[in-house]
CSV table of C-alpha atoms in Angstrom, one decimal:
chain,number,residue,atom,x,y,z
A,11,MET,CA,-5.2,-13.0,2.4
A,12,THR,CA,-8.9,-12.8,1.1
A,13,ARG,CA,-10.5,-10.0,-1.4
A,14,ASN,CA,-13.1,-9.3,1.6
A,15,GLU,CA,-9.4,-8.6,3.6
A,16,ILE,CA,-7.9,-6.4,1.3
A,17,ILE,CA,-10.8,-4.2,1.1
A,18,SER,CA,-11.0,-4.3,4.5
A,19,VAL,CA,-7.6,-2.3,4.5
A,20,LEU,CA,-7.8,-0.6,1.5
A,21,GLY,CA,-11.5,0.2,0.7
A,22,PRO,CA,-12.9,-0.1,-2.7
A,23,VAL,CA,-9.6,-0.8,-5.2
A,24,ASP,CA,-9.4,-2.2,-8.6
A,25,GLU,CA,-9.7,-5.9,-9.1
A,26,ALA,CA,-6.2,-6.3,-10.9
A,27,VAL,CA,-4.6,-3.8,-7.4
A,28,ILE,CA,-6.2,-7.2,-5.4
A,29,ALA,CA,-5.0,-9.7,-7.8
A,30,ASP,CA,-1.5,-8.4,-7.7
A,31,ILE,CA,-1.5,-8.0,-3.9
A,32,ALA,CA,-2.6,-11.5,-3.6
A,33,LEU,CA,0.0,-12.7,-5.5
A,34,THR,CA,2.8,-11.2,-3.0
A,35,GLY,CA,1.8,-13.9,-0.4
A,36,ALA,CA,2.1,-11.1,2.1
A,37,SER,CA,0.0,-11.5,5.2
A,38,LEU,CA,-2.9,-9.1,6.4
A,39,GLU,CA,-0.6,-7.4,8.9
A,40,GLU,CA,1.8,-6.7,6.2
A,41,LEU,CA,-0.6,-5.4,3.9
A,42,ARG,CA,-1.7,-2.9,6.8
A,43,GLU,CA,2.1,-2.4,7.4
A,44,ALA,CA,2.4,-1.4,3.7
A,45,PHE,CA,-0.5,1.2,3.7
A,46,ALA,CA,0.6,2.7,6.9
A,47,TRP,CA,4.1,3.5,5.5
A,48,ILE,CA,2.4,5.2,2.2
A,49,GLY,CA,0.7,7.5,4.4
A,50,ALA,CA,3.4,8.3,6.8
A,51,ASP,CA,6.7,7.0,5.8
A,52,GLU,CA,8.5,9.8,7.4
A,53,ALA,CA,7.1,9.6,10.7
A,54,LEU,CA,7.3,6.1,11.0
A,55,VAL,CA,10.9,6.4,10.2
A,56,ASN,CA,11.3,9.3,12.8
A,57,GLU,CA,9.4,7.1,15.2
A,58,GLY,CA,12.2,4.5,15.0
A,59,HIS,CA,10.4,1.9,12.9
A,60,ALA,CA,12.8,-0.4,10.7
A,61,MET,CA,12.4,-0.1,7.2
A,62,PRO,CA,9.9,-2.3,5.5
A,63,GLY,CA,10.7,-5.9,4.5
A,64,ALA,CA,10.8,-7.5,0.7
A,65,ARG,CA,7.1,-8.0,0.8
A,66,VAL,CA,6.1,-4.9,2.6
A,67,ALA,CA,8.1,-3.1,0.0
A,68,LYS,CA,6.5,-4.8,-2.8
A,69,LEU,CA,3.1,-4.0,-1.7
A,70,ILE,CA,4.1,-0.4,-1.0
A,71,GLU,CA,5.5,-0.5,-5.0
A,72,ILE,CA,1.7,-1.6,-6.1
A,73,LEU,CA,-0.1,0.7,-4.0
A,74,GLU,CA,1.8,3.8,-5.0
A,75,PRO,CA,1.0,5.6,-7.8
A,76,PRO,CA,3.7,6.0,-10.3
A,77,GLU,CA,6.1,9.0,-9.8
A,78,ASP,CA,5.5,9.9,-13.3
A,79,GLU,CA,2.2,10.9,-13.4
A,80,PRO,CA,1.3,14.2,-12.7
A,81,GLU,CA,-1.1,15.2,-9.9
A,82,THR,CA,-4.7,16.3,-10.5
A,83,PRO,CA,-4.7,19.9,-10.1
A,84,ALA,CA,-7.1,21.2,-7.5
A,85,VAL,CA,-10.1,22.4,-9.1
A,86,GLU,CA,-11.1,26.3,-7.8
């Protein structure tokens, strides 16, 4: 998967993230699937989609922010 393909799915991302994704050996379709899981995991399960495979799970791990990082509070 090329840098441009990764950016076509994710938009602008850090070069380290691009490198980590490329090192997984995942396909463009697997990246798209991982991105879909991040945005709507419950909906995909409810629709009967199979749980993600190993490479897709690794991509999700790379793309999701760590759970211990606090969310940025909304500015009012």
